[in-house]
CSV table of C-alpha atoms and ligand atoms in Angstrom, one decimal:
chain,number,residue,atom,x,y,z
A,1,MET,CA,-13.2,-46.4,18.5
A,2,PRO,CA,-15.3,-43.5,17.3
A,3,LEU,CA,-13.0,-41.0,18.9
A,4,ASP,CA,-9.4,-41.0,20.0
A,5,PHE,CA,-7.9,-38.1,22.0
A,6,ARG,CA,-4.2,-37.8,22.7
A,7,ILE,CA,-2.6,-35.1,24.7
A,8,GLU,CA,1.0,-34.7,23.4
A,9,THR,CA,2.3,-31.7,25.3
A,10,THR,CA,1.2,-29.5,28.1
A,11,SER,CA,2.4,-26.0,29.1
A,12,GLY,CA,0.9,-24.8,32.4
A,13,LYS,CA,-2.7,-25.7,32.1
A,14,ALA,CA,-2.7,-25.6,28.3
A,15,ARG,CA,-2.7,-28.8,26.3
A,16,ALA,CA,-1.7,-29.6,22.7
A,17,GLY,CA,-3.0,-32.8,21.3
A,18,ARG,CA,-4.7,-34.7,18.6
A,19,LEU,CA,-8.4,-35.6,18.2
A,20,ILE,CA,-9.0,-38.4,15.8
A,21,THR,CA,-12.6,-38.5,14.4
A,22,PRO,CA,-14.0,-40.8,11.7
A,23,HIS,CA,-13.4,-38.2,9.1
A,24,ALA,CA,-10.3,-36.3,10.2
A,25,GLU,CA,-7.5,-36.0,12.5
A,26,ILE,CA,-7.6,-32.6,14.3
A,27,GLU,CA,-4.8,-30.8,16.0
A,28,THR,CA,-5.9,-29.2,19.3
A,29,PRO,CA,-6.6,-26.7,20.7
A,30,VAL,CA,-8.8,-26.0,17.7
A,31,PHE,CA,-11.0,-23.2,16.5
A,32,MET,CA,-14.1,-24.4,14.6
A,33,PRO,CA,-15.7,-22.1,12.1
A,34,VAL,CA,-19.5,-22.0,12.2
A,35,GLY,CA,-21.4,-23.3,9.2
A,36,THR,CA,-25.0,-22.8,10.4
A,37,LEU,CA,-26.8,-24.0,7.3
A,38,ALA,CA,-24.2,-26.4,5.9
A,39,SER,CA,-22.3,-23.4,4.7
A,40,VAL,CA,-19.7,-21.2,6.4
A,41,LYS,CA,-21.2,-18.0,5.1
A,42,ALA,CA,-19.4,-16.5,2.0
A,43,ILE,CA,-16.7,-19.2,1.9
A,44,PRO,CA,-16.6,-22.2,-0.4
A,45,GLN,CA,-15.4,-25.5,1.0
A,46,ASP,CA,-12.1,-25.6,-1.0
A,47,THR,CA,-11.2,-22.2,0.5
A,48,LEU,CA,-11.9,-23.5,4.0
A,49,GLU,CA,-9.6,-26.4,3.3
A,50,GLU,CA,-6.9,-24.0,2.1
A,51,LEU,CA,-7.3,-21.9,5.2
A,52,GLY,CA,-6.7,-25.0,7.3
A,53,ALA,CA,-10.1,-25.5,8.8
A,54,GLN,CA,-9.9,-28.9,10.4
A,55,ILE,CA,-13.5,-29.2,11.7
A,56,ILE,CA,-16.6,-27.0,11.1
A,57,LEU,CA,-19.9,-26.7,12.9
A,58,GLY,CA,-23.5,-27.2,11.7
A,59,ASN,CA,-26.6,-26.0,13.6
A,60,THR,CA,-29.2,-28.7,14.0
A,61,TYR,CA,-32.1,-26.3,14.6
A,62,HIS,CA,-31.5,-24.5,11.3
A,63,LEU,CA,-30.8,-27.7,9.3
A,64,TYR,CA,-33.9,-29.4,10.8
A,65,LEU,CA,-36.1,-26.6,9.5
A,66,ARG,CA,-34.3,-26.2,6.2
A,67,PRO,CA,-33.6,-28.3,4.1
A,68,GLY,CA,-34.8,-30.9,6.7
A,69,VAL,CA,-32.9,-33.9,8.2
A,70,GLU,CA,-34.2,-36.5,5.8
A,71,THR,CA,-32.9,-34.6,2.8
A,72,VAL,CA,-29.4,-34.3,4.3
A,73,ARG,CA,-29.5,-38.0,5.4
A,74,ARG,CA,-30.4,-39.1,1.8
A,75,MET,CA,-27.4,-37.2,0.5
A,76,GLY,CA,-25.1,-39.1,2.8
A,77,GLY,CA,-25.3,-36.8,5.7
A,78,LEU,CA,-23.7,-33.3,6.0
A,79,HIS,CA,-20.4,-34.6,4.6
A,80,GLY,CA,-22.0,-35.8,1.4
A,81,PHE,CA,-24.5,-33.0,1.1
A,82,MET,CA,-22.0,-30.1,1.4
A,83,SER,CA,-19.1,-32.1,0.0
A,84,TRP,CA,-16.9,-31.7,3.1
A,85,ARG,CA,-14.5,-34.6,3.8
A,86,ARG,CA,-13.0,-33.3,7.1
A,87,ALA,CA,-14.7,-33.3,10.5
A,88,ILE,CA,-18.0,-31.8,11.4
A,89,LEU,CA,-19.7,-31.1,14.8
A,90,THR,CA,-23.4,-30.4,15.2
A,91,ASP,CA,-25.0,-28.7,18.2
A,92,SER,CA,-28.2,-30.3,19.6
A,93,GLY,CA,-30.5,-27.5,18.6
A,94,GLY,CA,-31.1,-26.7,22.3
A,95,PHE,CA,-29.2,-23.4,22.4
A,96,GLN,CA,-30.9,-22.1,19.2
A,97,VAL,CA,-34.3,-23.0,20.4
A,98,PHE,CA,-33.7,-21.2,23.6
A,99,SER,CA,-32.1,-18.1,22.0
A,100,LEU,CA,-34.2,-17.7,18.9
A,101,ASN,CA,-37.6,-18.7,20.2
A,102,GLU,CA,-39.7,-16.4,22.5
A,103,LEU,CA,-42.6,-18.7,22.1
A,104,ARG,CA,-40.9,-21.9,23.4
A,105,LYS,CA,-42.5,-24.1,26.0
A,106,VAL,CA,-40.3,-26.3,28.1
A,107,ASN,CA,-41.5,-29.4,30.1
A,108,GLU,CA,-39.9,-32.6,31.2
A,109,GLU,CA,-40.4,-34.2,27.9
A,110,GLY,CA,-38.8,-31.5,25.7
A,111,VAL,CA,-39.3,-28.1,24.1
A,112,THR,CA,-42.2,-27.0,21.9
A,113,PHE,CA,-41.2,-24.1,19.7
A,114,ARG,CA,-42.2,-22.1,16.6
A,115,SER,CA,-40.1,-22.0,13.4
A,116,HIS,CA,-38.6,-18.6,12.9
A,117,LEU,CA,-39.2,-19.2,9.1
A,118,ASP,CA,-43.0,-19.8,8.9
A,119,GLY,CA,-44.3,-19.9,12.5
A,120,SER,CA,-45.1,-23.6,12.3
A,121,SER,CA,-45.0,-25.6,15.6
A,122,HIS,CA,-42.2,-28.1,16.3
A,123,PHE,CA,-41.1,-30.3,19.2
A,124,PHE,CA,-37.5,-31.2,20.3
A,125,SER,CA,-36.8,-33.8,22.9
A,126,PRO,CA,-33.4,-35.5,23.8
A,127,GLU,CA,-34.5,-38.4,21.6
A,128,SER,CA,-35.6,-36.3,18.6
A,129,ALA,CA,-32.5,-34.1,18.9
A,130,MET,CA,-30.3,-37.3,18.8
A,131,GLU,CA,-32.3,-38.7,15.8
A,132,ALA,CA,-31.8,-35.4,13.9
A,133,GLN,CA,-28.1,-35.3,14.7
A,134,ILE,CA,-27.6,-39.0,13.7
A,135,GLY,CA,-29.4,-38.2,10.4
A,136,LEU,CA,-27.1,-35.2,9.8
A,137,GLY,CA,-24.1,-37.5,10.5
A,138,ALA,CA,-21.6,-35.2,12.0
A,139,ASP,CA,-18.5,-36.7,13.6
A,140,ILE,CA,-19.2,-35.2,17.0
A,141,ILE,CA,-22.8,-34.5,18.2
A,142,MET,CA,-24.1,-32.8,21.4
A,143,ALA,CA,-26.5,-33.9,24.2
A,144,PHE,CA,-29.8,-32.0,24.3
A,145,ASP,CA,-29.5,-29.4,27.1
A,146,GLU,CA,-31.3,-26.4,28.5
A,147,CYS,CA,-29.2,-23.2,28.2
A,148,THR,CA,-30.0,-21.3,31.4
A,149,GLU,CA,-30.8,-17.7,30.9
A,150,TYR,CA,-28.8,-14.9,32.5
A,151,PRO,CA,-29.4,-13.6,35.1
A,152,ALA,CA,-31.3,-16.3,37.0
A,153,ASP,CA,-31.7,-17.1,40.7
A,154,ARG,CA,-30.1,-20.1,42.3
A,155,GLU,CA,-33.3,-22.2,42.4
A,156,ARG,CA,-34.0,-21.6,38.7
A,157,ILE,CA,-30.3,-22.5,37.8
A,158,ARG,CA,-30.6,-25.7,39.9
A,159,SER,CA,-33.8,-26.9,38.4
A,160,SER,CA,-32.5,-26.1,34.9
A,161,MET,CA,-29.2,-27.9,35.6
A,162,GLU,CA,-31.0,-31.0,36.9
A,163,LEU,CA,-33.3,-31.0,33.8
A,164,THR,CA,-30.1,-30.9,31.6
A,165,ALA,CA,-28.7,-33.9,33.6
A,166,ARG,CA,-31.8,-35.9,33.0
A,167,TRP,CA,-31.9,-35.0,29.3
A,168,ALA,CA,-28.2,-36.0,29.1
A,169,ALA,CA,-29.0,-39.5,30.3
A,170,ARG,CA,-31.9,-39.8,27.8
A,171,SER,CA,-29.6,-38.4,25.0
A,172,LYS,CA,-27.0,-41.0,25.7
A,173,LYS,CA,-29.5,-43.9,25.9
A,174,HIS,CA,-31.1,-43.0,22.6
A,175,PHE,CA,-27.7,-42.4,20.9
A,176,GLU,CA,-26.4,-45.8,22.1
A,177,GLU,CA,-29.5,-47.6,20.7
A,178,HIS,CA,-29.4,-45.8,17.3
A,179,LYS,CA,-25.8,-44.8,16.6
A,180,HIS,CA,-25.4,-47.3,13.8
A,181,GLU,CA,-28.1,-45.5,11.8
A,182,VAL,CA,-25.6,-42.8,10.9
A,183,PRO,CA,-25.7,-42.2,7.0
A,184,TRP,CA,-22.0,-43.0,6.4
A,185,VAL,CA,-22.4,-46.4,8.1
A,186,THR,CA,-25.7,-47.3,6.5
A,187,GLY,CA,-24.5,-46.1,3.1
A,188,ALA,CA,-27.4,-43.7,2.6
A,189,GLY,CA,-26.9,-41.5,-0.4
A,190,LYS,CA,-24.3,-43.8,-2.1
A,191,ASN,CA,-26.2,-43.8,-5.4
A,192,HIS,CA,-26.7,-40.1,-5.5
A,193,VAL,CA,-25.0,-38.2,-8.3
A,194,GLY,CA,-23.9,-35.5,-5.9
A,195,THR,CA,-22.4,-37.9,-3.4
A,196,ALA,CA,-20.7,-39.9,-6.2
A,197,ALA,CA,-19.0,-36.7,-7.2
A,198,VAL,CA,-18.0,-36.3,-3.5
A,199,GLY,CA,-16.5,-39.8,-3.6
A,200,CYS,CA,-14.2,-38.9,-6.5
A,201,ALA,CA,-13.2,-35.7,-4.8
A,202,GLY,CA,-12.8,-37.7,-1.6
A,203,GLU,CA,-10.4,-40.2,-3.2
A,204,ARG,CA,-8.3,-37.4,-4.5
A,205,GLN,CA,-8.2,-35.8,-1.1
A,206,LEU,CA,-7.4,-39.1,0.6
A,207,ALA,CA,-4.4,-39.5,-1.7
A,208,GLY,CA,-3.4,-36.0,-0.7
A,209,ALA,CA,-4.1,-36.7,2.9
A,210,ALA,CA,-1.3,-39.2,3.2
A,211,GLU,CA,1.1,-36.5,2.0
A,212,LEU,CA,-0.4,-34.0,4.4
A,213,ARG,CA,-0.1,-36.4,7.3
A,214,SER,CA,3.4,-37.2,6.5
A,215,ALA,CA,4.1,-33.5,6.4
A,216,GLY,CA,2.5,-33.2,9.8
A,217,GLN,CA,-0.5,-31.2,8.5
A,218,PRO,CA,-3.7,-31.1,10.4
A,219,GLY,CA,-7.2,-31.6,9.1
A,220,ALA,CA,-6.2,-34.4,6.8
A,221,ALA,CA,-9.1,-36.7,6.0
A,222,VAL,CA,-8.9,-40.3,7.3
A,223,PRO,CA,-10.8,-43.1,5.6
A,224,THR,CA,-14.2,-43.8,7.1
A,225,GLN,CA,-14.6,-47.3,8.2
A,226,SER,CA,-18.0,-49.0,8.6
A,227,GLU,CA,-17.6,-49.8,12.3
A,228,GLN,CA,-17.0,-46.1,13.1
A,229,THR,CA,-19.8,-44.2,14.7
A,230,GLN,CA,-20.3,-40.6,15.9
A,231,SER,CA,-19.2,-39.4,19.3
A,232,LEU,CA,-21.8,-37.8,21.7
A,233,PHE,CA,-20.5,-35.1,24.0
A,234,GLY,CA,-22.1,-34.1,27.3
A,235,ILE,CA,-22.7,-30.5,28.2
A,236,VAL,CA,-22.1,-28.9,31.6
A,237,GLN,CA,-24.6,-26.2,32.7
A,238,GLY,CA,-25.1,-24.5,36.0
A,239,GLY,CA,-25.3,-20.8,35.1
A,240,MET,CA,-22.9,-18.5,36.9
A,241,ASP,CA,-22.9,-20.6,40.1
A,242,ARG,CA,-19.5,-22.4,40.6
A,243,GLU,CA,-21.0,-24.9,43.0
A,244,LEU,CA,-23.8,-25.9,40.6
A,245,ARG,CA,-21.3,-26.0,37.7
A,246,ARG,CA,-19.3,-28.5,39.8
A,247,GLU,CA,-22.4,-30.6,40.5
A,248,SER,CA,-23.4,-30.5,36.8
A,249,ALA,CA,-19.9,-31.6,35.8
A,250,GLU,CA,-20.0,-34.5,38.2
A,251,ARG,CA,-23.4,-35.7,37.1
A,252,THR,CA,-22.5,-35.4,33.4
A,253,ILE,CA,-19.2,-37.4,34.0
A,254,GLU,CA,-21.2,-40.0,35.9
A,255,ILE,CA,-23.4,-40.6,32.8
A,256,GLY,CA,-20.1,-40.9,30.9
A,257,PHE,CA,-19.2,-39.3,27.6
A,258,PRO,CA,-16.1,-39.3,25.4
A,259,GLY,CA,-15.9,-35.5,25.6
A,260,TYR,CA,-17.3,-32.7,27.7
A,261,ALA,CA,-18.6,-29.2,26.7
A,262,ILE,CA,-19.1,-26.1,28.8
A,263,GLY,CA,-22.4,-24.6,27.7
A,264,GLY,CA,-24.5,-21.7,28.9
A,265,LEU,CA,-21.8,-19.0,28.7
A,266,SER,CA,-21.5,-15.8,26.6
A,267,VAL,CA,-25.2,-15.2,27.4
A,268,GLY,CA,-24.8,-11.6,28.4
A,269,GLU,CA,-22.6,-12.0,31.5
A,270,PRO,CA,-19.5,-9.8,32.0
A,271,ARG,CA,-16.4,-11.3,30.5
A,272,GLU,CA,-14.5,-11.7,33.8
A,273,LEU,CA,-17.4,-13.9,35.1
A,274,THR,CA,-17.2,-16.0,31.9
A,275,ARG,CA,-13.5,-16.6,32.5
A,276,GLU,CA,-14.0,-17.4,36.2
A,277,ILE,CA,-16.7,-19.9,35.5
A,278,VAL,CA,-14.7,-21.5,32.7
A,279,GLU,CA,-11.6,-21.8,34.9
A,280,SER,CA,-13.5,-23.3,37.8
A,281,THR,CA,-15.5,-25.7,35.6
A,282,LEU,CA,-12.4,-27.0,33.9
A,283,GLU,CA,-11.0,-28.2,37.2
A,284,HIS,CA,-13.9,-30.7,37.5
A,285,LEU,CA,-13.5,-32.1,33.9
A,286,PRO,CA,-11.4,-35.3,33.3
A,287,ALA,CA,-7.9,-34.3,32.0
A,288,ASP,CA,-7.8,-37.2,29.5
A,289,LYS,CA,-11.0,-36.1,27.6
A,290,PRO,CA,-11.5,-33.3,25.1
A,291,ARG,CA,-13.0,-30.1,26.6
A,292,TYR,CA,-15.1,-27.9,24.4
A,293,LEU,CA,-16.1,-24.4,25.3
A,294,MET,CA,-19.2,-23.5,23.3
A,295,GLY,CA,-19.7,-20.1,21.6
A,296,VAL,CA,-16.7,-18.1,22.5
A,297,GLY,CA,-15.0,-15.6,21.7
A,298,THR,CA,-12.8,-12.8,20.6
A,299,PRO,CA,-9.2,-13.5,19.3
A,300,GLU,CA,-7.7,-12.7,22.7
A,301,GLU,CA,-10.3,-14.8,24.5
A,302,ILE,CA,-9.7,-17.9,22.5
A,303,VAL,CA,-6.0,-17.6,23.4
A,304,GLU,CA,-6.9,-17.1,27.0
A,305,TYR,CA,-9.2,-20.1,27.1
A,306,ALA,CA,-6.6,-22.3,25.3
A,307,ASN,CA,-4.2,-21.2,28.0
A,308,LEU,CA,-6.7,-22.4,30.7
A,309,GLY,CA,-6.9,-25.9,29.1
A,310,VAL,CA,-9.8,-25.7,26.6
A,311,ASP,CA,-9.3,-27.9,23.6
A,312,MET,CA,-12.1,-26.9,21.2
A,313,MET,CA,-13.9,-23.6,20.6
A,314,ASP,CA,-16.4,-22.2,18.1
A,315,CYS,CA,-17.8,-18.8,17.5
A,316,VAL,CA,-19.8,-16.9,14.9
A,317,LEU,CA,-17.8,-13.7,15.6
A,318,PRO,CA,-15.1,-13.9,12.9
A,319,THR,CA,-17.6,-14.6,10.1
A,320,ARG,CA,-20.4,-12.4,11.4
A,321,ALA,CA,-18.1,-9.5,12.2
A,322,ALA,CA,-16.5,-9.8,8.7
A,323,ARG,CA,-19.9,-9.3,7.0
A,324,HIS,CA,-20.3,-6.1,9.1
A,325,GLY,CA,-16.8,-4.8,8.1
A,326,LEU,CA,-15.2,-5.5,11.4
A,327,LEU,CA,-11.8,-7.1,10.9
A,328,PHE,CA,-9.4,-8.7,13.4
A,329,THR,CA,-5.7,-8.0,12.9
A,330,SER,CA,-2.4,-8.4,14.7
A,331,GLU,CA,-2.6,-4.7,15.4
A,332,GLY,CA,-6.2,-4.7,16.8
A,333,LYS,CA,-9.6,-4.3,15.3
A,334,VAL,CA,-10.1,-2.5,12.0
A,335,SER,CA,-13.5,-1.1,11.0
A,336,ILE,CA,-12.9,-1.1,7.2
A,337,LYS,CA,-15.9,1.1,6.5
A,338,GLN,CA,-14.1,4.2,8.0
A,339,ALA,CA,-13.2,7.0,5.6
A,340,ARG,CA,-9.7,7.0,6.9
A,341,TYR,CA,-9.0,3.9,4.8
A,342,ALA,CA,-10.3,5.3,1.5
A,343,GLN,CA,-6.9,6.0,0.1
A,344,ASP,CA,-4.8,3.6,2.3
A,345,PRO,CA,-2.5,1.5,0.0
A,346,ASN,CA,-1.4,-0.8,2.8
A,347,PRO,CA,-2.5,-4.4,3.3
A,348,LEU,CA,-5.2,-4.9,6.0
A,349,ASP,CA,-2.8,-6.6,8.3
A,350,PRO,CA,1.0,-6.4,7.4
A,351,ASN,CA,1.6,-9.5,9.6
A,352,CYS,CA,-1.0,-11.7,8.0
A,353,GLY,CA,-0.1,-14.2,5.3
A,354,CYS,CA,-3.7,-14.7,4.0
A,355,GLN,CA,-4.5,-14.3,0.3
A,356,VAL,CA,-6.5,-11.1,1.0
A,357,CYS,CA,-3.6,-9.4,2.8
A,358,GLN,CA,-1.1,-10.6,0.2
A,359,ARG,CA,-3.1,-9.1,-2.7
A,360,TYR,CA,-5.4,-6.2,-1.8
A,361,SER,CA,-5.2,-2.8,-0.2
A,362,ARG,CA,-7.2,-1.4,2.7
A,363,ALA,CA,-8.5,1.2,0.1
A,364,TYR,CA,-9.9,-1.5,-2.1
A,365,LEU,CA,-11.5,-3.4,0.8
A,366,ARG,CA,-13.0,-0.2,2.0
A,367,HIS,CA,-14.4,0.5,-1.4
A,368,LEU,CA,-15.9,-3.0,-1.8
A,369,TYR,CA,-17.6,-2.6,1.6
A,370,ALA,CA,-18.9,0.9,1.0
A,371,SER,CA,-20.3,-0.2,-2.4
A,372,ASN,CA,-22.0,-3.2,-0.9
A,373,GLU,CA,-20.1,-5.6,-3.2
A,374,VAL,CA,-20.6,-9.3,-2.5
A,375,LEU,CA,-16.8,-9.7,-2.8
A,376,ALA,CA,-16.4,-7.6,0.4
A,377,GLN,CA,-18.1,-10.3,2.4
A,378,ILE,CA,-16.0,-13.0,0.9
A,379,LEU,CA,-12.6,-11.3,1.3
A,380,ASN,CA,-13.4,-10.0,4.8
A,381,THR,CA,-14.5,-13.5,5.9
A,382,ILE,CA,-11.4,-15.1,4.4
A,383,HIS,CA,-9.2,-12.7,6.4
A,384,ASN,CA,-11.0,-13.0,9.7
A,385,LEU,CA,-11.1,-16.8,9.5
A,386,SER,CA,-7.5,-16.9,8.5
A,387,PHE,CA,-6.7,-14.7,11.5
A,388,TYR,CA,-8.5,-17.0,13.9
A,389,LEU,CA,-7.1,-20.2,12.5
A,390,ASP,CA,-3.6,-18.7,12.4
A,391,THR,CA,-4.0,-17.6,16.0
A,392,MET,CA,-4.8,-21.1,17.1
A,393,ARG,CA,-1.9,-22.4,15.1
A,394,ARG,CA,0.4,-20.1,17.0
A,395,VAL,CA,-1.1,-21.1,20.3
A,396,ARG,CA,-0.5,-24.8,19.5
A,397,HIS,CA,3.1,-23.9,18.5
A,398,SER,CA,3.6,-22.0,21.7
A,399,ILE,CA,2.3,-24.9,23.8
A,400,ARG,CA,4.6,-27.3,22.1
A,401,LEU,CA,7.5,-24.9,22.8
A,402,GLY,CA,6.4,-24.7,26.4
A,403,GLU,CA,5.8,-21.0,26.2
A,404,GLU,CA,2.9,-18.9,27.6
A,405,CYS,CA,0.9,-17.9,24.5
A,406,GLY,CA,0.3,-14.3,25.4
A,407,PHE,CA,1.3,-12.6,22.2
A,408,LEU,CA,-2.2,-11.5,21.2
A,409,THR,CA,-3.4,-10.5,24.6
A,410,SER,CA,-0.5,-8.0,24.9
A,411,VAL,CA,-1.2,-6.5,21.4
A,412,TRP,CA,-4.9,-6.3,22.0
A,413,SER,CA,-4.9,-4.7,25.4
A,414,ARG,CA,-2.8,-1.8,24.1
A,415,PRO,CA,-4.8,1.4,23.6
A,416,LYS,CA,-5.7,2.1,20.0
A,417,PRO,CA,-3.6,4.7,18.2
B,1,LIG,ZN1,-5.2,-11.4,6.2
């Protein structure tokens, strides 16, 4: 079994459960920090582990261009290359090709696009996107889809949704034929110095993982067995049209995947519409499979979507906002660049237990940011990720207690002082 998903408690529409992947056991609902280029920007892997990140994302488009799939594969896949023993999910490259490339050309076969690095021409198809993701070796990989632009008319949404359905079937066919080529099954990179070092670290972590598991801690690495393979998730498209979303869900379920994602949202539509489409699409997804909402959202949104029954979410917001001095706290947003914090001796968030809030003042964080110190990016990112991961921890706790997890929504909707 490449993937095992168990729902342990429900509260309303919300579900708390466990997703067991080849590299780690994950408590859901889960927030997945984004590590575009095999790096969650500004954060070393050991800090991610301390923060309790159970699974992180890699972006196939970026990794394909640099350092290249073959390099990563030879290093034992992303796990070996970046020395990360917990779970990883990669996107198919589709979304990035569509959002970053104005010069893309789409046909039935796939997408031709130009590299944003050097302008060179490349081609992605469902087959090549699978090949790239198998080489990168994440635990969970995504079908190649077309992210429909917003706004779009019904005819355009329909043809795009149908193309995604055909590409999903091709993605699955190629994956089934090649899934045993994943680097941690073939043993690629075993003789590498870097990967050997990972092995030692991994053994240490596996020893620790038993203790973590017995203490009920999430994210603990589980031993990789040779018969284990990746899991391919299908993606539901259909723009902002509820009927086409339903049809997309049905067609994707008919192909059959161990998990389903809702894609094509957060593309410029109003937030109420995002929520409406998420809620109506969830009704058509199988209750016993993990549901992944791609690319959302703010702290109050991730709570809201977990309440609606979403199990997995990712977003660049906490890391990207941190690098721009925008920090999320239990009392609302803080723009640390503001002069009002220049002599503020208080912690960033008095209710946050992260290492930054335990040690540093707002005045110091403001100074670091104003002086363009590298440490500003590191500390701000540690806090924001900690805030997101803690928020999800609290959501899971609320679901297990059978409570509505509205704590953040009420704080965040209050007018700013
Ligand atoms: Zn903090």
